[in-house]
Amino acid sequence: MAFPIPSSSEATIPFTLRDAGPVQLALYDVTGRRVALLLDTYMTAGTHYISVPVGRLSSGLYLYRLTAPEGTASRTLTVV
């Protein structure tokens, strides 16, 4: 889950990896268009926090998708 929700300038997306491996974090608008690739790198196992600058995004609902060795997870992020 990202916090704060809703966000006006910056959001933090926390996640935990059981295993090290390639990680991708992408942000999509409600039409499914990818707005940003926030992360595309190899990461170690453990808990990570990614700061997302959302100040330049239009207000609205966004979806972020995390793809990691153990699978894929999607959550929503509201920008006000």
PDB file of C-alpha atoms in Angstrom, residues 12-60:
ATOM      1  CA  THR A  12       5.941   6.245  -0.660  1.00  0.00           C
ATOM      2  CA  ILE A  13       5.378   2.701  -1.864  1.00  0.00           C
ATOM      3  CA  PRO A  14       6.648   0.063   0.566  1.00  0.00           C
ATOM      4  CA  PHE A  15       7.137  -3.565  -0.413  1.00  0.00           C
ATOM      5  CA  THR A  16       8.915  -6.645   0.866  1.00  0.00           C
ATOM      6  CA  LEU A  17      10.775  -9.162  -1.270  1.00  0.00           C
ATOM      7  CA  ARG A  18      11.263 -12.720  -0.034  1.00  0.00           C
ATOM      8  CA  ASP A  19      13.993 -13.335  -2.604  1.00  0.00           C
ATOM      9  CA  ALA A  20      16.462 -11.119  -4.414  1.00  0.00           C
ATOM     10  CA  GLY A  21      15.802 -10.593  -8.098  1.00  0.00           C
ATOM     11  CA  PRO A  22      14.656  -8.248 -10.840  1.00  0.00           C
ATOM     12  CA  VAL A  23      11.930  -5.800  -9.798  1.00  0.00           C
ATOM     13  CA  GLN A  24       9.766  -3.552 -11.929  1.00  0.00           C
ATOM     14  CA  LEU A  25       7.397  -0.896 -10.582  1.00  0.00           C
ATOM     15  CA  ALA A  26       5.173   0.891 -13.095  1.00  0.00           C
ATOM     16  CA  LEU A  27       2.465   3.546 -12.725  1.00  0.00           C
ATOM     17  CA  TYR A  28      -0.660   3.474 -14.951  1.00  0.00           C
ATOM     18  CA  ASP A  29      -3.577   5.852 -15.448  1.00  0.00           C
ATOM     19  CA  VAL A  30      -7.187   4.640 -15.356  1.00  0.00           C
ATOM     20  CA  THR A  31      -7.177   3.924 -19.104  1.00  0.00           C
ATOM     21  CA  GLY A  32      -4.296   1.467 -18.652  1.00  0.00           C
ATOM     22  CA  ARG A  33      -1.652   3.708 -20.232  1.00  0.00           C
ATOM     23  CA  ARG A  34       1.721   3.465 -18.518  1.00  0.00           C
ATOM     24  CA  VAL A  35       2.544   6.899 -17.141  1.00  0.00           C
ATOM     25  CA  ALA A  36       5.939   6.085 -15.611  1.00  0.00           C
ATOM     26  CA  LEU A  37       8.373   3.258 -15.047  1.00  0.00           C
ATOM     27  CA  LEU A  38       9.393   3.990 -11.468  1.00  0.00           C
ATOM     28  CA  LEU A  39      11.784   1.119 -10.932  1.00  0.00           C
ATOM     29  CA  ASP A  40      13.471  -1.462 -13.131  1.00  0.00           C
ATOM     30  CA  THR A  41      16.415  -2.978 -11.318  1.00  0.00           C
ATOM     31  CA  TYR A  42      17.761  -5.945  -9.390  1.00  0.00           C
ATOM     32  CA  MET A  43      16.963  -5.698  -5.665  1.00  0.00           C
ATOM     33  CA  THR A  44      17.956  -7.635  -2.583  1.00  0.00           C
ATOM     34  CA  ALA A  45      15.515  -9.496  -0.341  1.00  0.00           C
ATOM     35  CA  GLY A  46      13.934  -7.428   2.430  1.00  0.00           C
ATOM     36  CA  THR A  47      11.715  -4.389   2.859  1.00  0.00           C
ATOM     37  CA  HIS A  48      12.105  -1.453   0.487  1.00  0.00           C
ATOM     38  CA  TYR A  49      10.519   2.017   0.251  1.00  0.00           C
ATOM     39  CA  ILE A  50      10.221   3.820  -3.085  1.00  0.00           C
ATOM     40  CA  SER A  51       9.440   7.556  -3.111  1.00  0.00           C
ATOM     41  CA  VAL A  52       7.200   8.548  -6.001  1.00  0.00           C
ATOM     42  CA  PRO A  53       7.027  12.233  -6.992  1.00  0.00           C
ATOM     43  CA  VAL A  54       3.398  12.723  -8.007  1.00  0.00           C
ATOM     44  CA  GLY A  55       3.349  16.541  -8.079  1.00  0.00           C
ATOM     45  CA  ARG A  56       3.513  16.622 -11.900  1.00  0.00           C
ATOM     46  CA  LEU A  57       0.654  14.164 -12.377  1.00  0.00           C
ATOM     47  CA  SER A  58      -2.921  15.219 -12.983  1.00  0.00           C
ATOM     48  CA  SER A  59      -5.331  14.666 -10.128  1.00  0.00           C
ATOM     49  CA  GLY A  60      -7.026  11.315 -10.314  1.00  0.00           C
TER      50      GLY A  60
END
